Amino acid sequence: MGSLTQFPPTQKPSESVSGVTVRLAGDSGDGMQLLGTQLTNTSALAGNDVATFPDFPAEIRAPRGTRAGVSGFQVQFASEEIFTPGDGLDALIVMNPAALVTNLSDLKRGGILIANSDSFGDKDLKLAKLEENPLETDVIDGYRLIKVSMTTLTREAVKPTGVSTKLADRCKNFFAMGLVFWLYGRDVEPTLRFIEAKFSRKPEIAEANTLALKAGWNYGETTEDFASTYQVAAAELPSGTYRNIMGNQALAWGLITAAELSGKDLFLGSYPITPASDVLHELSKHKNFGVRTFQAEDEIAAVCSAIGAAFGGSMAVTTSSGPGIALKGEGMGLGLILELPFLIIDIQRGGPSTGLPTKTEQSDLFMTMFGRNGESPLPIIAASSPGNCFETAIEAWRIATKFMTPVIILSDGYIANGSEPWKIPDVGSLQPIEVTHPEGQDNGAEFLPYSRDENLARPWALPGTPGLMHRVGGLEKQDGTGNVSYDPENHQHMVHTRARKVAMVAEHIGDQEVFGSDSGTLVVSWGGTYGACRTAVNRCLGEGMDVAHAHLHWVSPFPRNLGDLLKRYDRVLVPELNTGQLLRILKHTYLVDAQGLNKIKGKPFKVNEVVDGIKEFSAAT
Amino acid sequence: MGSLTQFPPTQKPSESVSGVTVRLAGDSGDGMQLLGTQLTNTSALAGNDVATFPDFPAEIRAPRGTRAGVSGFQVQFASEEIFTPGDGLDALIVMNPAALVTNLSDLKRGGILIANSDSFGDKDLKLAKLEENPLETDVIDGYRLIKVSMTTLTREAVKPTGVSTKLADRCKNFFAMGLVFWLYGRDVEPTLRFIEAKFSRKPEIAEANTLALKAGWNYGETTEDFASTYQVAAAELPSGTYRNIMGNQALAWGLITAAELSGKDLFLGSYPITPASDVLHELSKHKNFGVRTFQAEDEIAAVCSAIGAAFGGSMAVTTSSGPGIALKGEGMGLGLILELPFLIIDIQRGGPSTGLPTKTEQSDLFMTMFGRNGESPLPIIAASSPGNCFETAIEAWRIATKFMTPVIILSDGYIANGSEPWKIPDVGSLQPIEVTHPEGQDNGAEFLPYSRDENLARPWALPGTPGLMHRVGGLEKQDGTGNVSYDPENHQHMVHTRARKVAMVAEHIGDQEVFGSDSGTLVVSWGGTYGACRTAVNRCLGEGMDVAHAHLHWVSPFPRNLGDLLKRYDRVLVPELNTGQLLRILKHTYLVDAQGLNKIKGKPFKVNEVVDGIKEFSAAT
Amino acid sequence: MSTDLPVLKPADFASDQDVRWCPGCGDYSILAQMKKALPDIGSRPENTVFISGIGCSSRFPYYMNTYGMHSIHGRAPAFATGLKSTRPDLDIWVITGDGDALSIGGNHLLHVIRRNVDLNIVLFNNSIYGLTKGQYSPTSAVGKVTKSTPVGSIDRPLSPLSVAIAAEATFVARSLDVNAKHLIATLKRAQEHRGTSFIEVYQNCNVFNDGQWDYMKDKATKEEHTLMLEHGKPLIFAGGTKGIRLNGLNPEIVELDGSIAQDDLLFHDEKCDSPQLAFMLSRLRVPEFPEPMGVLRDIDRPIYNVEINDQVASAKEKSGAGSLDKLFSSGDTWTVA
Amino acid sequence: MSTDLPVLKPADFASDQDVRWCPGCGDYSILAQMKKALPDIGSRPENTVFISGIGCSSRFPYYMNTYGMHSIHGRAPAFATGLKSTRPDLDIWVITGDGDALSIGGNHLLHVIRRNVDLNIVLFNNSIYGLTKGQYSPTSAVGKVTKSTPVGSIDRPLSPLSVAIAAEATFVARSLDVNAKHLIATLKRAQEHRGTSFIEVYQNCNVFNDGQWDYMKDKATKEEHTLMLEHGKPLIFAGGTKGIRLNGLNPEIVELDGSIAQDDLLFHDEKCDSPQLAFMLSRLRVPEFPEPMGVLRDIDRPIYNVEINDQVASAKEKSGAGSLDKLFSSGDTWTVA
Ligand SMILES: Cc1ncc(C[n+]2csc(CCOP(=O)(O)OP(=O)(O)O)c2C)c(N)n1
Ligand SMILES: Cc1ncc(C[n+]2csc(CCOP(=O)(O)OP(=O)(O)O)c2C)c(N)n1
Ligand code: SF4
Ligand code: SF4
Ligand SMILES: [Mg+2]
Ligand SMILES: [Mg+2]
């Protein structure tokens, strides 16, 4: 099985387009995430640039058929470089009424709407809290509705395998997949391989899914519903070998790579929390890299265990999200005064409090910047895309070890769960991270644990080293000796030293780059909004507007040239998925009269929202 | 005993002065705090304005005679209104060498230095890590050194009581007290009463202390060492009955009063920590006011227990300091989204981490303003002096209940342990705090726990009320119903609603008042620096400078007129005991090019430091 | 409880919110039994409060038409302590999970129990983190393969009952999600007890840890593996074919083939003041022993919320209700004309 | 331990920092005994780490010429777990107080013990918060009058040993600050044990809770109140005049006037796998019973830091040392020319 002959190339006319945005929506149980991943992979393999955005329900499995239970997966694949999963949908596939009503508004006028008509019975409508069948009402006017009896057709298709109807219905998503693959001329081979591998121990299931896939493909080819297919040519990506990667996966791999580059074993102290848990899951799979993962009893123990491991000389990391990071504040403060290198990773989600665990938000810039008692500055770096999480992890560890300081990494639910093609780096060419530890001594000479090098970094002396015994702790320490000190002058000196250290990081992160024109409106962004902002600025530039984009990688400290740069432009616009946290920090740092473009809806920016924001703002001022 | 006849008024000439600053310094065991308190009380009773500043060692009882073990108490008493315990010392009383070397630098040139010469033996010098006896070296040049064999004289004096030498030596501080009382013509009656009360069950001790006190007094009167005494006339304070009060005591009493004014029982959930513990201690003494104090297992449980009590309708409070407040961030975030009224009190100390527990610092403005995940604005009010802690507590509770929100109170170690005369308020004239709870209903009508009044406050419906059953929680809630809601529009609406609520507090806190001229340099301060800043501005005004002072009571939100006010002045100077936390918030709020005057030494500002700062700044720009 | 009020039905305790647990989750049964138990106890919706932490189990309060708080992870006992200390008139139930109560919340559990605050704590033990999609918990067995332990857990699990007993618990019981009758009875016993009542409920998470408790449910094995506790009765199980007796300090299983007199067996005593017996029972684990179901311990001890309020009452008696004037003018004062 | 190195003296373990406890504090004696014990054990300063929380007791690391961390309040076990998991070669001592370990740190204590991380935990129990100047602690007796309980505490105290045992402890012991010989011996036993060793040391805070343990120290009463444990020996005290035997599950005191044979007494067994005996001993309290001193329990169980490193080792064996190239190109990839 699985040879292409079973999936004859289409005889129908095919329209070639530069890009397509598709969303697959159904019940949590309907396997939409799997469908989406397959469509993403095969599109990537076809050489398209792709970007995805899964949208999970908050509940593990909200009751079948309810609006709360709808699970969605959006993917954009294109023949040009893209940075977002797309705004309006070209096609929407819905497996039930709940999926239809919760997603229809995002479908472009004239867009394709494929619905599994078998699941629009009275019971289904009731579960979705609907009086009447939307497929029969005018809500679907203006869309290209195609009703497909997926359930019936799938049952038909898998009959030969003799699987139960219950199992047969589980194959529905592969039927839909076949249809979508046909519609966009996607190669089924990788998916067939996937099926074979995944169900190797259940051949009849493998067979059934394959048949469903084929039935969906054939349905597109044979029925009158579809006049033509769409072709999206390969994009011109830099040459190299690519793979598809999700943000949390890239982050985990970046951490492993940083450990390898610095010749350290990786220790993760973490407590599960959405959307950060997958980093723990991924790292726990790679013990053969010397990775030790510790699922602590809570977030406090997690950060403290990381500090303990850092004291011992490991590359130590702790991961969490808003509520958990809030609990780490005291521990982070200790790490800061101990001047030990380790990473605190915050995969941000909607707040405040428990907030919106499965939704994205740039919620914690303020907390990570200011959420500790006393004067507690720390370097903070923010990842800008799923793939960028990889470099971010390495860069963070490089700075942490160079300056002997904890470093905070900010990611968010959107890039953590999103995916994009990732150019596999040439491992050999990755720059090693130099880490040194002072040698032991038996000359009885005094060892100064708080002496400093040109970066104000203190020596990372490891337990087990003869002659370097020393004590660290949370009470203010005397510079040099590290002894407890209540001396007023020393305290002020140490507060300034710790601040200067963070400021000096600016010397090692390069200048801020700008994309676009060098006057007019400057769009300043950070973190996960990179894609939407870059695309929006690009589009505005295309329309001849005087606009530029500066995307910050480090938010603490800022690049040395940022101040001058801001002054160069007539207007500064700061789009954020919060009420303006970076905005306020820019204002007090540079007294720049910037303006915010803010969205706090648990969703990423749409490109159009940023475009409109730029236009309004540029017009207004 | 105890009749003034034993303490004949002095025959020596007496010089009258407008104010005196004295510091008593000795070993933790020497009873300097007691001596200081007595001198403070008797001076207050004499009608002086007084301000005190105790300076404890970090250790409970560091080894006798060591520098680490020195305990100091500074008091200024004056015939005019004063706001600080004074800068340079007019007199310094030291009980041992360690006390001398650690305090001498604060003594004014020509100031009186009284030393217990009996405790300057080789052993004492060694404990103080001194090669030679400072009383014999030039370090004391330029001071009016008076050596007194206090130990010997005290032993002599108390002989009649037949107490052991060990006990006799414990009376040393009363000898010193007698001497100081004589020097400044203070009434000994209150102290005699105090002795009688305190040692009622140990008459021989009472007797010994009284004899020591008298011996000290007579020593001043009879020996040649002292040419004259000093008289400080009564100050012209507003008429009324006064008492001396410490900051933490005033805070506790303010909380009790707020509870009474709102007809609520007070619940405190707290975990001990320096310098906040005394609020717990004080409140636990007043159970007859219906006060319930709960010493929780940690700070997290403390804030959570307070939220539980608030849910039940009590006036709930939690108190801590930096490291403990850092642990409360998650709980505070919940309280904020629950929109329940309760108070979080942060008695700030030197940070970061464990930092300088016994030292003062305006360390936590940033943390209390921004230290929570997600968008988490809260009202924050800062006490400005020991006595002001009283009104601050009442004001905070008034706002908390009016707006149904947690409110943060900031104090610090300096005002918490400092004391000043406090005009006892006329209880009858205190404005009651209206708190209402919705009535029960049995009409089955839907109850909307998140419906809002004109202040955006939701109803405070109490468990036990029929028909108002409802569920609250940390997930985003639908406005009105309070049901869990993942709706994007609702989330943005709620984020803005919570922010607007805090902003609206500005309507109820009055406009910012300014002291001084209405152009030139504006000094903006908050919290415990009030006294130093007000005195400094006063002095500059006296010198004809164009300067004014705006002291903020609420730091979140700011008074409505603050922005305009800042613009009215040529220069804005912001003195803070941190690296410029308010400064940065003012900058991003008003884009004002203000400058900071910062000190991070674990000590309050000296008036001179602020004066110099104002002059430099005004000259520079 | 106000019995003059109309008798309530389980439906009166149901809120209008859709229940959002996975189909087949053991939580549904526990919710159903709670709704049945409360009317029998005579609870009133307006006087009842459910406080939970975070987790699937902690969604519970949303589904009850009572007062409720879905608080933060692991801290429910602290909220409940603050509420009960100030509102002793309320019936407060704490709903928690094995991760919520024993991982992040272990310390609060220890302390609420030692204080003996008058609360009913129901721990839904599914030996997994459900809400976060399947990591091992403090009650997961060594070797357990989960998302965070791909080659098996290496942490020795805690026995919730042993921990509660060591924390000086006055009421400790265990029940099973699907055993409606037993669960209802146990909930009632908890409500009757004055002081902290701690109940561990074996609950099935059919999505991430399906079948965890099957050995206590399957017809074939449950008799053999379940020790039903009855106060004053000997420890007998396996349909009366086996019993437990003491061998020194340790329990041993004996065949009841007639060779052994019932009196030689160990008798259950909920009321015995020493925690020795309850602790021993809490250690019984399959396969060596059957696992006890029912009330292990039920004794009387001073109650935190009673004591804290008594201290207030007697302070008022002693010094009279507080007067601000008196307070302010205590100690030295002086008057400026 | 590297015995080829020069033998060390207590002074070699003393740091250059002035000790800053109150004169007369029990902590001085514990510090002195620790310095004596370490050389005998063969510890090396460079391979030894002291990790503490916050409290008077937690100042301990500053006074030892070893590696040390004075961390944050209650969390020392978590730091130690991270360090030991990655540096199993180090000898790690956790120094904590009754507030540090049982109040704010109770949860970390439970979990480090159940994981059986190879650490030595020494809890200085002075039944008071010393550093914060005298509030009651989780081991303070009911009715205790302190700064925060002016009319007496109403919280039932925890038994540190009972809690440790319920947390599946593999080594549990108790000693006394001033009993130098016994304390040194106990510290050595703790170091010999592989896995978490938990020692409660009765310590006097002469400033805020003076005399707490006098009944264990006064010539007149100590014999009567102390039960010195010896493995394999019967439980005898009061200078051999009294013994303890079992009555059912519960202990009872008997006069050893000859009427009772030694074999009828309860015999101590540190090694017994069931925690039953250790738990019973942990419950013995004056005045009813003498209080046990010495090792209550010492058994072998898998060790967290060993297991976590074994999992890494076997992963490397199974899949070979990690290769980034392999990792990156796992799964579907495609090439752009
Ligand atoms: C401070 C914090 N940390 C972590 C989480 C994520 N989280 C939510 S529930 C949970 C554990 C759930 O397990 P359990 O308590 O057993 O409840 P169950 O879902 O199994 O019923 C975790 C880790 C959180 N919400 N808050
Ligand atoms: C987070 C935090 N909360 C509170 C404190 C204040 N604090 C320091 S030590 C201590 C308790 C000390 O008692 P214990 O652990 O018994 O140690 P001891 O001083 O008695 O030796 C407290 C409450 C702190 N330092 N940090
Ligand atoms: S994940 Fe498990 S525990 Fe949670 S609702 Fe689903 S079945 Fe129940
Ligand atoms: S306060 Fe108590 S425990 Fe602390 S050092 Fe002094 S005597 Fe020791
Ligand atoms: Mg669970
Ligand atoms: Mg203690």
Coordinates of N, CA and C in Angstrom, one line a residue, chain C residues 18 20 47-48 79 88 137 144 146-147 170 205 219 229 255 277 298 320:
Chain C
D18 N -22.3 24.2 32.6 CA -22.1 22.9 32.0 C -20.9 22.3 32.6
R20 N -17.6 20.3 32.6 CA -16.7 20.1 31.5 C -15.5 19.2 31.8
N47 N -25.4 28.3 53.0 CA -24.5 28.2 54.1 C -23.3 27.3 53.8
T48 N -23.3 26.9 52.5 CA -22.2 25.9 52.1 C -21.2 26.6 51.2
F79 N -7.1 29.4 52.2 CA -8.3 30.3 52.0 C -9.4 29.8 53.0
P88 N -17.3 30.8 61.3 CA -17.5 29.5 61.7 C -18.9 28.9 61.5
S137 N 2.3 12.2 39.6 CA 2.0 13.0 40.8 C 2.6 12.4 42.0
K144 N 6.4 4.7 37.1 CA 5.3 5.2 36.3 C 5.8 5.9 35.1
T146 N 5.1 8.6 32.4 CA 4.2 9.6 32.0 C 4.9 10.6 31.1
K147 N 4.2 11.7 30.7 CA 4.8 12.7 29.8 C 6.1 13.2 30.4
T170 N -7.6 14.3 62.9 CA -8.7 13.8 63.8 C -9.7 13.0 63.1
C205 N -8.9 8.7 36.2 CA -8.7 9.6 35.1 C -8.7 8.8 33.9
K219 N -14.9 -7.0 39.6 CA -15.5 -8.1 40.3 C -14.5 -9.1 40.8
L229 N -13.8 -1.1 56.5 CA -13.6 -0.9 57.9 C -14.9 -0.7 58.6
E255 N -5.9 -16.9 57.1 CA -7.1 -17.5 56.5 C -8.1 -17.8 57.6
L277 N -3.1 2.7 65.3 CA -3.9 1.8 64.5 C -4.1 2.4 63.2
D298 N -11.4 8.8 63.8 CA -12.5 9.8 64.1 C -12.5 10.2 65.5
G320 N -13.6 43.9 78.5 CA -14.7 44.6 77.9 C -14.4 44.8 76.4

